[in-house]
Structures are given as structure tokens and as C-alpha cells.
mmCIF file of C-alpha atoms in Angstrom:
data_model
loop_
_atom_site.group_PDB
_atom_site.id
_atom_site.type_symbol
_atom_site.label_atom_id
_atom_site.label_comp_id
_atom_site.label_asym_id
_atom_site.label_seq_id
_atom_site.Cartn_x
_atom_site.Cartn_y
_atom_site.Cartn_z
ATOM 1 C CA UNK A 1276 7.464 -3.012 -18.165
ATOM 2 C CA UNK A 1277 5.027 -0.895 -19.587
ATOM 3 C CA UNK A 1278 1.873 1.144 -18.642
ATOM 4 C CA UNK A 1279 -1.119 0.649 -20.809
ATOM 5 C CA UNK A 1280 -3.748 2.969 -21.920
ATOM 6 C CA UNK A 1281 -5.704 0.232 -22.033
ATOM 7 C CA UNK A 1282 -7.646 -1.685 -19.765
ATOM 8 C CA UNK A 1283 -5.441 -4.752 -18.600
ATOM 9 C CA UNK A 1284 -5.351 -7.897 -16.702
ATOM 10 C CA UNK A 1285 -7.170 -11.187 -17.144
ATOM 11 C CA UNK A 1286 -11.077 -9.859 -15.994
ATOM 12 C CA UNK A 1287 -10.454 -6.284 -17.587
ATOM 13 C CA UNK A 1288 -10.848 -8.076 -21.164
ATOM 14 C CA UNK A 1289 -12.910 -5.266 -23.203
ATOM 15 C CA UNK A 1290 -9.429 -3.383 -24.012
ATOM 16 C CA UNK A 1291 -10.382 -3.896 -27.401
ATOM 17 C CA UNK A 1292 -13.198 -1.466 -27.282
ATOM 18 C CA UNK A 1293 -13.227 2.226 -26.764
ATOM 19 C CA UNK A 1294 -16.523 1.603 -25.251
ATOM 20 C CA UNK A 1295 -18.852 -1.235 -24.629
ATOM 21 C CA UNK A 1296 -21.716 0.158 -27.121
ATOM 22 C CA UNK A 1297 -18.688 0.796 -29.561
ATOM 23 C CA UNK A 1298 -19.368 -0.203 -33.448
ATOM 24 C CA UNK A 1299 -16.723 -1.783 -35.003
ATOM 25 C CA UNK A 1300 -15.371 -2.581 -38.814
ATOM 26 C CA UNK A 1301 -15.345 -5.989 -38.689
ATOM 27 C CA UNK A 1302 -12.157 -5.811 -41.675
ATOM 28 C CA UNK A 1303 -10.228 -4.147 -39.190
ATOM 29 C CA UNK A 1304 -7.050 -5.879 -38.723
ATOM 30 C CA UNK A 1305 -6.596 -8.308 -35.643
ATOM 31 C CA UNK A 1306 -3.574 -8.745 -33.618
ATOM 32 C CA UNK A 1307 -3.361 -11.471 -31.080
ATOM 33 C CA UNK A 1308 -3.149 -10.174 -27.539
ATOM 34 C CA UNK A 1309 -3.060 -12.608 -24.589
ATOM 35 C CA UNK A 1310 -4.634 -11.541 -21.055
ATOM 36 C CA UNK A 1311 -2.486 -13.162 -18.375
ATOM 37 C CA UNK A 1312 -2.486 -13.002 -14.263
ATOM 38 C CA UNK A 1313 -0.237 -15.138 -12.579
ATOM 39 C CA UNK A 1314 0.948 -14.758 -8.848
ATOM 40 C CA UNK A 1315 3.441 -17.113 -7.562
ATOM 41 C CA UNK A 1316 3.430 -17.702 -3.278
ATOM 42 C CA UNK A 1317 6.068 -20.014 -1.921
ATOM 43 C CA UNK A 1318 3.586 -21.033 0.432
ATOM 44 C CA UNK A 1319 1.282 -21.954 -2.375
ATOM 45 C CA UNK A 1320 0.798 -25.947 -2.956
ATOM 46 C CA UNK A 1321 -0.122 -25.092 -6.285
ATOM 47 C CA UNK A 1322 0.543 -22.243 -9.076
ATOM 48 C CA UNK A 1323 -2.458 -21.279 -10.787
ATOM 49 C CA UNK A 1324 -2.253 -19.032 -13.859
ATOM 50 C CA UNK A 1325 -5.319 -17.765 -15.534
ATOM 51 C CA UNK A 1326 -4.950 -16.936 -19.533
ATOM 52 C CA UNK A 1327 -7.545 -15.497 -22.071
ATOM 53 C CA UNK A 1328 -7.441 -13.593 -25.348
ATOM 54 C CA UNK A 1329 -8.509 -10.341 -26.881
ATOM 55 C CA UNK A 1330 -11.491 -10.248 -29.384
ATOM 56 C CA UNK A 1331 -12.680 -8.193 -31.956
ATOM 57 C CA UNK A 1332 -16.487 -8.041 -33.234
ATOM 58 C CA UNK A 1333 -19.363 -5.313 -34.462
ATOM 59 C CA UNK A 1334 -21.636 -4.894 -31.598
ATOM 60 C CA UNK A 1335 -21.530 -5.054 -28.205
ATOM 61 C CA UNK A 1336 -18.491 -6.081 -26.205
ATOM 62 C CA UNK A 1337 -20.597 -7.410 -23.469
ATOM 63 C CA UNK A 1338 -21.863 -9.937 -25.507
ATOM 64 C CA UNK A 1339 -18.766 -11.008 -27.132
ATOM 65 C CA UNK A 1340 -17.317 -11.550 -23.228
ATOM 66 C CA UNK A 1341 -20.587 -13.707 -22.007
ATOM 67 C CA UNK A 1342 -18.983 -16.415 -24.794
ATOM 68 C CA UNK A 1343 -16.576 -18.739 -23.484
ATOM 69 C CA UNK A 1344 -15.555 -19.264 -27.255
ATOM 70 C CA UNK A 1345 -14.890 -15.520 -27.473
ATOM 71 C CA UNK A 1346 -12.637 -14.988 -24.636
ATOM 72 C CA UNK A 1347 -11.166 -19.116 -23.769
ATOM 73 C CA UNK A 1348 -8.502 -20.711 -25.745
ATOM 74 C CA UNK A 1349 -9.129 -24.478 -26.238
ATOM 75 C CA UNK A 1350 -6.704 -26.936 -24.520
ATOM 76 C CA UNK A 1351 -4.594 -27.909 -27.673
ATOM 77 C CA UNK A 1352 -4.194 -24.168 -27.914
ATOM 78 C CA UNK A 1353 -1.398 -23.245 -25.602
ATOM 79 C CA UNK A 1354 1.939 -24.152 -23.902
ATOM 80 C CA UNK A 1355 2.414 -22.729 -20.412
ATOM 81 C CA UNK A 1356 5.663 -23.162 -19.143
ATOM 82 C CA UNK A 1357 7.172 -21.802 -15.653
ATOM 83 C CA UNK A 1358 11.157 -21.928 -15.729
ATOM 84 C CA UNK A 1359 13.195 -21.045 -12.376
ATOM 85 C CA UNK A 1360 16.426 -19.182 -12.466
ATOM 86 C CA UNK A 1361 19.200 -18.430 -10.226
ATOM 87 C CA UNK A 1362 20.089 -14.525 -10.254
ATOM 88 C CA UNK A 1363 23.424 -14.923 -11.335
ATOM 89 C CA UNK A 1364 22.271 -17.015 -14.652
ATOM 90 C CA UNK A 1365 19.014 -16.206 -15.901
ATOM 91 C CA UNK A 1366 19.849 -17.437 -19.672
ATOM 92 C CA UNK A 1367 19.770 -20.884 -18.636
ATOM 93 C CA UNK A 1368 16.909 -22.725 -16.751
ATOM 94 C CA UNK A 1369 17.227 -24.491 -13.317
ATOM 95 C CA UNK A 1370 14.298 -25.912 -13.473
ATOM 96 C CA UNK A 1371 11.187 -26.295 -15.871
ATOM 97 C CA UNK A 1372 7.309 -26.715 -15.093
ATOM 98 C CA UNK A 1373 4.497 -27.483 -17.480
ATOM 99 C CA UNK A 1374 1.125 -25.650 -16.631
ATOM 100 C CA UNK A 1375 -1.530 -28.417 -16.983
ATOM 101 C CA UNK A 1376 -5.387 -27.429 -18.597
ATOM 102 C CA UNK A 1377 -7.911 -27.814 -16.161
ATOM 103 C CA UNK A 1378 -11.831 -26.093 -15.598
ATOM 104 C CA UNK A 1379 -13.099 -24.834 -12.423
ATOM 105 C CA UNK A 1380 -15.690 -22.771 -11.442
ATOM 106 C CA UNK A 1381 -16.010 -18.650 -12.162
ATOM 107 C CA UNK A 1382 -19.246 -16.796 -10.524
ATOM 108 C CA UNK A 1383 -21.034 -15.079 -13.306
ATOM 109 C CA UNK A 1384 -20.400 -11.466 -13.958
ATOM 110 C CA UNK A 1385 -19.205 -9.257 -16.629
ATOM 111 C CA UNK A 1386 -17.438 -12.015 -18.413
ATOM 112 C CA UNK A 1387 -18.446 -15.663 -18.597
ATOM 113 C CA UNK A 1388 -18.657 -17.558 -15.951
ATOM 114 C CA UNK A 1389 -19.338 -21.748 -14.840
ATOM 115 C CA UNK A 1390 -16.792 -24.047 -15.922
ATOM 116 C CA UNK A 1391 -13.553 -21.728 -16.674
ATOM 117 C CA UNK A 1392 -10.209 -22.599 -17.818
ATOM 118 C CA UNK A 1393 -7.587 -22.010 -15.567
ATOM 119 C CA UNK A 1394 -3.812 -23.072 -16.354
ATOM 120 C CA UNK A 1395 -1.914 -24.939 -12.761
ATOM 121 C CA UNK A 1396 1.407 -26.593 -11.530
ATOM 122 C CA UNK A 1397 2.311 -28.641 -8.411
ATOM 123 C CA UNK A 1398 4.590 -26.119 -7.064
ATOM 124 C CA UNK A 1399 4.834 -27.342 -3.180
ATOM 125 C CA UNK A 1400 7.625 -25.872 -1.346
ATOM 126 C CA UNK A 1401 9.619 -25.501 -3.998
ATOM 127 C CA UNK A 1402 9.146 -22.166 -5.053
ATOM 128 C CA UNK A 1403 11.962 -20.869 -2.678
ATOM 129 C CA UNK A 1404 14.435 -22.930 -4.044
ATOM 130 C CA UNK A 1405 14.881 -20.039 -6.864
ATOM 131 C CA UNK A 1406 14.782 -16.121 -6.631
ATOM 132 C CA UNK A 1407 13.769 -15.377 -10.439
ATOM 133 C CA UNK A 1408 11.246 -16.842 -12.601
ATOM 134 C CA UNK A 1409 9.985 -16.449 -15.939
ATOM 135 C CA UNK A 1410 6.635 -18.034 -17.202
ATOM 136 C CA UNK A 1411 6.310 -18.641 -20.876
ATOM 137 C CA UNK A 1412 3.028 -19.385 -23.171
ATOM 138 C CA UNK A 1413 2.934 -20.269 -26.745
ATOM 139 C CA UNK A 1414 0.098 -20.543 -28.897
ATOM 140 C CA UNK A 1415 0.978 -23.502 -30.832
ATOM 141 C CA UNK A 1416 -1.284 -22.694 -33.524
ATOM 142 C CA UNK A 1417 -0.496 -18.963 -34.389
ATOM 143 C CA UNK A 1418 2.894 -19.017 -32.885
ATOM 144 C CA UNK A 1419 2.550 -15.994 -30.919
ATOM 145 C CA UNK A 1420 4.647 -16.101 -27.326
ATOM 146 C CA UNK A 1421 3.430 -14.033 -24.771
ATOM 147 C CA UNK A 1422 6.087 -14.017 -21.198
ATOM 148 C CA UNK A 1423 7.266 -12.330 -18.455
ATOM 149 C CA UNK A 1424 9.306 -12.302 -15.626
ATOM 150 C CA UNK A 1425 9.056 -12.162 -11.818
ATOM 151 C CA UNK A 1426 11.056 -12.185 -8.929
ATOM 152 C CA UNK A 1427 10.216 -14.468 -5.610
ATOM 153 C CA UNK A 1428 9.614 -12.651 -2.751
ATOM 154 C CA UNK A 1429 12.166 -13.868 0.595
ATOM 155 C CA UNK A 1430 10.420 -14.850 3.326
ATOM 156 C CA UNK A 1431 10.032 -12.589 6.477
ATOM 157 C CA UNK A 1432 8.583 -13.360 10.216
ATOM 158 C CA UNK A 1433 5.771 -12.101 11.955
ATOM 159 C CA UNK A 1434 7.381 -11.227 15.352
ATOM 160 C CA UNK A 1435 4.343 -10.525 17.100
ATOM 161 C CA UNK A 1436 3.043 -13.492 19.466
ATOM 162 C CA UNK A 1437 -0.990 -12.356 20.864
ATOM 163 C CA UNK A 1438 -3.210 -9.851 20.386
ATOM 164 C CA UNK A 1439 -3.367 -8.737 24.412
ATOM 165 C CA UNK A 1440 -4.531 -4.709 23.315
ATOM 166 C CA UNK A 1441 -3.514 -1.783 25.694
ATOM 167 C CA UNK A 1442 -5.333 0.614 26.758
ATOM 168 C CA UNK A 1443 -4.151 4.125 25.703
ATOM 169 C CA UNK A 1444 -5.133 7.196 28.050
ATOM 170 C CA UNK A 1445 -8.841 6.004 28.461
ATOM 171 C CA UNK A 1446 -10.231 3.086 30.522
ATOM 172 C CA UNK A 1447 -12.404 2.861 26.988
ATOM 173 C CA UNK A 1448 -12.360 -0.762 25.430
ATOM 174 C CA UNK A 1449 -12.741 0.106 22.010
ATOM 175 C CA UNK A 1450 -9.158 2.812 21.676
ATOM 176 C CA UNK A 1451 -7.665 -0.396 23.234
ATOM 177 C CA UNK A 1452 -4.435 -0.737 20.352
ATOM 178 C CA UNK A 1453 -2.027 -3.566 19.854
ATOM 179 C CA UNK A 1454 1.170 -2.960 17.124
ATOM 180 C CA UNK A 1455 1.117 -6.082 14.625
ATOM 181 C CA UNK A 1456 4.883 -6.369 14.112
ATOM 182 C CA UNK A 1457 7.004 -8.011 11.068
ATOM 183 C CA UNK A 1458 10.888 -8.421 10.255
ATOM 184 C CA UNK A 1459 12.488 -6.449 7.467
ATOM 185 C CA UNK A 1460 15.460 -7.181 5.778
ATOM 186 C CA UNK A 1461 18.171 -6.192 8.293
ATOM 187 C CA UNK A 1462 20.932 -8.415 7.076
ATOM 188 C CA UNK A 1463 21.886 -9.444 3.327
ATOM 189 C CA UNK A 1464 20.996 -12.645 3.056
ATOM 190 C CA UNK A 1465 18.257 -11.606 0.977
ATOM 191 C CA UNK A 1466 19.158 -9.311 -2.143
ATOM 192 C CA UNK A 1467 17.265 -6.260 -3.502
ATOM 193 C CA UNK A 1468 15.600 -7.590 -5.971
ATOM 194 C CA UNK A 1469 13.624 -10.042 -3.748
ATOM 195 C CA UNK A 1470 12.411 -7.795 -0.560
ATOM 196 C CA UNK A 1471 8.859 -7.227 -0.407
ATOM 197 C CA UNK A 1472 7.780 -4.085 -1.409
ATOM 198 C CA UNK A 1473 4.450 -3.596 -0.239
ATOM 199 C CA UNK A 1474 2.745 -5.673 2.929
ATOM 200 C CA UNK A 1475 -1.018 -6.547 3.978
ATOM 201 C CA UNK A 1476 -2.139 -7.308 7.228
ATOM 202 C CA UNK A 1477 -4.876 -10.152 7.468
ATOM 203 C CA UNK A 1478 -6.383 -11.325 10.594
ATOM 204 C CA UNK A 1479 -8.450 -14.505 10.478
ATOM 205 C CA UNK A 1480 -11.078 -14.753 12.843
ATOM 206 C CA UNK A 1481 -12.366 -18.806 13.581
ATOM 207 C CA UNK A 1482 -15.656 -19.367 15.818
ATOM 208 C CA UNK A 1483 -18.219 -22.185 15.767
ATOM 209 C CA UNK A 1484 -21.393 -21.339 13.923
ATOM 210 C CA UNK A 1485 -24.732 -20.490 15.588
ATOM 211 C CA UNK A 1486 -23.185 -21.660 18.603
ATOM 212 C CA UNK A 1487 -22.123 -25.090 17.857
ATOM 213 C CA UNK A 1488 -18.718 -26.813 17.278
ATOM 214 C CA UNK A 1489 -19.177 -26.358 13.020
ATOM 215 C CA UNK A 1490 -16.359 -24.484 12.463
ATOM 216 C CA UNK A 1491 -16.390 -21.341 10.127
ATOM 217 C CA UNK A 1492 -13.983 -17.957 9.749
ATOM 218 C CA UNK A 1493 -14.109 -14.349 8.792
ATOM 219 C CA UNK A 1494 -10.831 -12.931 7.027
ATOM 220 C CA UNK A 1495 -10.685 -9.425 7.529
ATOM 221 C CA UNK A 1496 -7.927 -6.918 5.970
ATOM 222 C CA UNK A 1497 -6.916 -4.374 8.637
ATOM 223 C CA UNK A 1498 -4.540 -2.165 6.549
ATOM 224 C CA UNK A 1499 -2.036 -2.589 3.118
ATOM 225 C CA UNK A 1500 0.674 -0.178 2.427
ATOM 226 C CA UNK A 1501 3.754 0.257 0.309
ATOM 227 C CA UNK A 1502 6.684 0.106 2.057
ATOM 228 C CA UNK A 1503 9.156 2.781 0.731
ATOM 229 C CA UNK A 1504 12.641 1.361 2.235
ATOM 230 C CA UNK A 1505 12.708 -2.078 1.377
ATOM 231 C CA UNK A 1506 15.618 -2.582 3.977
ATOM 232 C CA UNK A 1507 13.699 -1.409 7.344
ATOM 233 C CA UNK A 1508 14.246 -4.033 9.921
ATOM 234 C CA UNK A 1509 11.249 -3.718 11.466
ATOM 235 C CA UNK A 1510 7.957 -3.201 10.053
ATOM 236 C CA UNK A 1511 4.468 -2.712 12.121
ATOM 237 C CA UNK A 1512 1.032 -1.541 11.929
ATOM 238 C CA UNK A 1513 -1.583 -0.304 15.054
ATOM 239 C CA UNK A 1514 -5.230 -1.819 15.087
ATOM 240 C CA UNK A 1515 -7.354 -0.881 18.036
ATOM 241 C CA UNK A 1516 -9.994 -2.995 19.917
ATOM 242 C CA UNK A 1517 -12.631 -1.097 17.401
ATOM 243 C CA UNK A 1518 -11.147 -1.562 14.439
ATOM 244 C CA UNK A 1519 -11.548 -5.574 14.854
ATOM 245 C CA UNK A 1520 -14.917 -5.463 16.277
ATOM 246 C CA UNK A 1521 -16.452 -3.426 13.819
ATOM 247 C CA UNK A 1522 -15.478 -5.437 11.032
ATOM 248 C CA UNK A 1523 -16.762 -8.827 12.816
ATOM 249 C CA UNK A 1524 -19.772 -7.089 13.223
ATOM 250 C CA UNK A 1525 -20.057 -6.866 9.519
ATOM 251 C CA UNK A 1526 -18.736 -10.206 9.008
ATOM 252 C CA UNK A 1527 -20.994 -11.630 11.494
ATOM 253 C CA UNK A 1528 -24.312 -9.736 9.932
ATOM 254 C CA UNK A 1529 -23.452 -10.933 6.399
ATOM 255 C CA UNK A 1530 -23.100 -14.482 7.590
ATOM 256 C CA UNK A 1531 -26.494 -14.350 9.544
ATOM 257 C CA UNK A 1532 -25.085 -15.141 13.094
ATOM 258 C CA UNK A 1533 -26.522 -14.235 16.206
ATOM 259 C CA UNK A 1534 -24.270 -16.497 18.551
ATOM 260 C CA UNK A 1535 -21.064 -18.057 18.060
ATOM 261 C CA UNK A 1536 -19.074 -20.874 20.441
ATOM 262 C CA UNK A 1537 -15.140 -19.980 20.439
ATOM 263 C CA UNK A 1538 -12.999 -22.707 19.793
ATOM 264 C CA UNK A 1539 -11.072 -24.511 22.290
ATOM 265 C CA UNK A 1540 -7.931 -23.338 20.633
ATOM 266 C CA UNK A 1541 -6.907 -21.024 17.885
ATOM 267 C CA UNK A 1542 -9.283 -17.858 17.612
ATOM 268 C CA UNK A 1543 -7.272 -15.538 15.633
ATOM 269 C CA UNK A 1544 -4.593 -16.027 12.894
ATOM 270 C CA UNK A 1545 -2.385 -13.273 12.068
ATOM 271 C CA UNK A 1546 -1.810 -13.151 8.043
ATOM 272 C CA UNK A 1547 0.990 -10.766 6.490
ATOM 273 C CA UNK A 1548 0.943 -10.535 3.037
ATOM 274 C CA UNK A 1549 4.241 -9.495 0.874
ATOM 275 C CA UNK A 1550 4.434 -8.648 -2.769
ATOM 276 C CA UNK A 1551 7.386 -8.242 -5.060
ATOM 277 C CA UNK A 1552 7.506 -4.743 -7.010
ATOM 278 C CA UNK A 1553 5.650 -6.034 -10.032
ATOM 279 C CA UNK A 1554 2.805 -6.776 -8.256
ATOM 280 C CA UNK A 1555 3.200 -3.379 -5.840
ATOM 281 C CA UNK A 1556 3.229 -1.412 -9.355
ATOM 282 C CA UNK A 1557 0.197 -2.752 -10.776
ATOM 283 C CA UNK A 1558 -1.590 -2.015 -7.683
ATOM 284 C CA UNK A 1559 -0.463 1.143 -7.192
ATOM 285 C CA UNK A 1560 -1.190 2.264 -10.867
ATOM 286 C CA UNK A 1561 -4.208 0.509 -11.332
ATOM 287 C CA UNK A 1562 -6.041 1.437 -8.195
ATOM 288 C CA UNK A 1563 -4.743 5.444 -8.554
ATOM 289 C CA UNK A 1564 -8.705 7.391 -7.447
ATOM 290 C CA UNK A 1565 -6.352 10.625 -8.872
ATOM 291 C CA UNK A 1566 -5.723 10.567 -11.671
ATOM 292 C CA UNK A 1567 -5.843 14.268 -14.065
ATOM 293 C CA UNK A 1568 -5.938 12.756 -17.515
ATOM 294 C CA UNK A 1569 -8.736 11.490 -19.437
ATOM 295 C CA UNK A 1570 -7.554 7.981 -19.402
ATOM 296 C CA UNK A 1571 -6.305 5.562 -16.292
ATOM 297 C CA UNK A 1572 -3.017 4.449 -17.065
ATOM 298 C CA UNK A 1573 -2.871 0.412 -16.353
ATOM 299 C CA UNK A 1574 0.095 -1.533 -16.204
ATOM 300 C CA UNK A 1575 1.253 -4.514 -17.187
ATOM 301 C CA UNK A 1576 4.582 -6.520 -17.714
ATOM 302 C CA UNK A 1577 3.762 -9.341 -19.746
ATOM 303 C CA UNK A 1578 5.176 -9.175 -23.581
ATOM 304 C CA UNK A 1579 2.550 -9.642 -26.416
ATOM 305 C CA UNK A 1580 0.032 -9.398 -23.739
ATOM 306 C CA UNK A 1581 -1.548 -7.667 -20.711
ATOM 307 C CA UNK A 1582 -1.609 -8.184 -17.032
ATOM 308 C CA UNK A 1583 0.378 -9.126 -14.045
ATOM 309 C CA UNK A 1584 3.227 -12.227 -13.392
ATOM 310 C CA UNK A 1585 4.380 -11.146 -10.057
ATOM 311 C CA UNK A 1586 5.315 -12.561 -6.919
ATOM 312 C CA UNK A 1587 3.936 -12.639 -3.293
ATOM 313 C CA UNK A 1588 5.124 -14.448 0.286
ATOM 314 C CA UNK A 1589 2.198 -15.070 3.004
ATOM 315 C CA UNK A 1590 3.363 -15.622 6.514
ATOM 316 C CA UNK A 1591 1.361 -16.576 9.247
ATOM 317 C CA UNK A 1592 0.655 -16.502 13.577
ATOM 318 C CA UNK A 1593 -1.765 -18.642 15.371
ATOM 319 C CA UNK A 1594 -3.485 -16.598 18.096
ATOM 320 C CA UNK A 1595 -4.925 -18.741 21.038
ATOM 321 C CA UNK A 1596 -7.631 -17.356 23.517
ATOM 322 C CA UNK A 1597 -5.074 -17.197 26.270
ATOM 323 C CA UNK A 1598 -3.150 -15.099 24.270
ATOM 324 C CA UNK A 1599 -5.907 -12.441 23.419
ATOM 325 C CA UNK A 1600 -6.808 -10.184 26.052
ATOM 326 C CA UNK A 1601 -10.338 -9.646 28.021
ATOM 327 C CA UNK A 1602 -10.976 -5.991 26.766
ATOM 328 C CA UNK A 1603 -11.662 -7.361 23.460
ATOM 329 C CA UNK A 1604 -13.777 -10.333 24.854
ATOM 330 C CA UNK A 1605 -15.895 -7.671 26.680
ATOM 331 C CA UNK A 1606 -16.653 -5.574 23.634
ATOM 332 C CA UNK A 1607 -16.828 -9.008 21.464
ATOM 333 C CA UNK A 1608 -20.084 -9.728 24.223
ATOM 334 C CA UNK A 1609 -21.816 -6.946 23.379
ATOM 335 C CA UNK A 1610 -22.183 -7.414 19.344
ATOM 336 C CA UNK A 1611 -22.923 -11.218 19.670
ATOM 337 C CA UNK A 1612 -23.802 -13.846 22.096
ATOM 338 C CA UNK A 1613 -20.953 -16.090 22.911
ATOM 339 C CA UNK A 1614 -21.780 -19.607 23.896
ATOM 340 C CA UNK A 1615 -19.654 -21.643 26.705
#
């Protein structure tokens, strides 16, 4: 592990500059650095990692990142391999996968965007077969190896079954709060190693647009937090009737909808989001606001490069209408018509 003074990760690519109007000696010497971010999810179909390089050039580094040729290795360039471990032997692979070369599409920005490389695997439930992985790239024509190593997060249960909110000592709708609950780790069937460290709660909400039966959703993130005992049995969260309607209000306004038709079924989906320590690190270093040096720390665990292999676990909870209660309905009314 190790926290760069440097910016890190596989979008943070300028750590090669001091500055992006920085002058450089172009007779410097150049040492390979690979950018890498890779998150493996159990629940994933596929395992996506996303790999670029370091450059160096006189100028600006703006430029230099608006060139695919700058910033992409070509497709004979690399081997990506993932390899899956049990925790008792981690010399010796279980089980090997070969990251494929493929393009898909990046919105433009900082660094270039359009067609993209992006490294993948067919990784459908079988990412929980294994509690420790290690991903591996070589750069078959300088023969530098960049890797790292992860550990899979074990899966946990949202024990919560509607969203039906009480009302606390007001008759007022909107301070109307329902706990969002989730299992810990209260037995040991799960080691250490592998308990989620930090959580986000999700919720989904599904509706047919402008009033017809087209079906579209707003995901809306109601709270994250690290979670300091990674053995607590039991691990919940309050939102309140406001806290949901306020953000499908801005949901609602950015999509341009003035009614919505509910769905016969599922309205709400409850999404908790786990990550292994790795991943609860580089959060919590890289999105510090305090910070009294000069500098922002970033961190990274990936040898001969910088960025993030880490691990995450996303359970889920379908909410029906019957299971939701009228309070929020009533307040839903008044931001939106709701067509029968």
C-alpha cells in the first residue's frame, strides 16, 4: 500500500506534471507508470478493468491527455490477467482469467473521450467462489508488470422488507423516518479480511415517463459511511419522508417530467453497497476536504502503478407499492402529478 503525493487513479492522469501549464525538459528521463482502476462485484456479470499510462511532453498536459495515443496502450500492448486464490494458499492460483481488449464509449472531458479502451472478463457468479484475488498486467513490449491485490467482499442481507415511514412526534409528512437495516458479520463464517468496511445506501426509484407505461428510474444515494467495527451484527441508517422527496424532485426536474404513472409493481429498490478496505482507503484519503499540508495525499495499491484494485458486494430489496406507505404518496402528489 502506499499513499501518493501524486495525483492517482485511471482519470487523475496529469501526475506527471506539477501543473498543467508546466514546461518540461523533454531529455528528462521516463519511467513507465501504469494508471489502473479495477473493482471486482460478485454480483457483476462482467469484470471491467480500465488501464492507461503516464506521459511525459514540453507543453501543456491538457493537450497531451486529449490524445488517445498519449494516454491508450494499443491491444498487442498488454496482458491482463485476474488469478483467484484461496486464503490459506495465495502462492498458487485457483483459477486464472484473461482480460480481453475491447472499446466503448467515454463522454468527453479532461482526457479523451469516444471510443476508449477498456480491459473485461466474463466473471458471472463466480467471483464468490474465492476470497483473494490478484490481477496482473504485463507490458509485453517493455516488460514492465504492474499488480495488485484485493480481497472479495462476503455477502450480507438487507433485512429490511418496505419503506412504510413513521411518523415521529408530528402529524408532519415530511419528518416521517423509516431505518434501512443490513446484517453484519455476527458469526465467523466470514473472516476479517473479507467484511465490508464501508456501506452505501441506494434507493432506486422506477415510474413510467410523462405518464405512460415507458419505463425509466432515478438512483438516488441517501447516505455512505465507514463502518468502524467490521463485526457489528446489525447495521442501519434513518431516511425521512423529505429526504426521498427532495431528491426526486431533483431527479424529476433534471429529467423534464411533469407527470409520472407508477408501475403496477416494483416502485422502489433498496441498493446497499459494500466495499473491502482497499477501496474504503482510497475513498477516505482521496476525498479528505481537510487536509493541512500543501499537497493531498492520494492512495493507491497497485505496484509500478497508480490507482485502485479493490473489491465491492451490492445487495438488493424490491419495494412494491403495497409495501410503501401513504404519507409518502401524499407528499409524492404534491411535487408531481401521478397518473392512474
Amino acid at each position: 500500500m502506499k499513499k501518493c503525493l501524486l495525483l492517482a487513479g485511471w482519470f487523475l492522469l496529469a501526475f506527471c506534471f506539477v501543473g498543467c501549464e508546466t514546461e518540461f525538459d523533454p531529455n528528462d528521463d521516463y519511467k513507465e507508470q501504469m494508471m489502473v482502476y479495477c473493482i471486482l462485484d460478485k454480483n457483476a456479470d462482467t469484470t471491467f478493468a480500465r488501464i492507461e499510462r503516464c506521459f511525459l511532453g514540453t507543453g501543456n498536459a491538457l493537450t497531451y491527455a486529449k490524445n488517445k495515443d498519449s494516454i491508450y496502450y494499443k491491444p498487442e500492448d498488454l496482458e491482463v490477467k485476474l488469478y483467484a486464490y484461496t486464503l490459506d494458499d495465495t502462492l498458487n492460483a485457483k483459477k486464472t482469467y484473461n482480460l480481453t481488449y475491447t472499446l466503448r464509449g467515454k463522454d468527453e472531458g479532461s482526457f479523451a473521450g469516444g471510443e476508449t479502451p477498456i480491459y473485461y472478463c466474463v466473471t458471472k457468479n463466480q467471483l464468490q467462489e474465492y476470497p483473494f484475488y490478484k490481477l496482473e498486467i504485463t507490458n509485453t513490449q517493455t516488460g514492465l508488470v504492474a499488480k495488485a491485490s484485493t480481497h472479495m467482499v462476503t455477502e450480507f442481507e438487507i433485512t429490511s422488507t418496505d419503506l412504510r415511514f413513521q411518523n415521529a412526534e408530528t402529524s408532519n409528512n415530511l419528518t416521517a423516518f423509516k431505518d434501512i437495516h443490513w446484517s453484519g458479520y455476527n458469526n465467523t463464517s466470514s473472516r476479517e479480511v473479507n467484511r465490508a468496511k464501508s456501506f452505501q445506501l441506494n434507493l432506486k426509484f422506477f415510474y413510467g415517463k410523462n405518464g405512460t407505461t415507458e419505463i425509466d428510474s432515478i438512483d438516488m444515494t441517501m447516505m455512505s459511511r465507514l463502518v468502524t467495527g467490521a463485526t457489528q451484527s446489525d447495521n442501519y441508517t434513518r431516511i425521512t419522508v423529505n429526504d426521498v422527496i427532495q431528491k426526486l424532485k431533483e431527479g424529476l426536474t433534471q429529467k423534464g417530467q411533469t407527470s409520472i404513472k407508477l408501475p403496477n409493481m416494483q416502485n422502489f429498490v433498496i441498493c446497499v453497497y459494500g466495499c473491502n478496505k482497499d477501496m474504503a482507503d482510497y475513498m477516505s484519503t482521496n476525498n479528505a476536504s481537510e487536509n493541512s499540508l500543501n499537497y493531498k495525499p492520494m492512495y493507491s495499491n497497485i505496484v509500478n502503478g497508480y490507482g485502485l484494485f479493490a473489491s465491492k458486494n451490492t445487495e438488493t430489496k424490491v419495494i412494491n407499492q403495497n409495501q410503501i406507505s401513504n404519507n409518502f404518496w401524499t407528499e409524492l402528489g404534491k411535487i408531481i402529478n401521478i397518473v392512474q
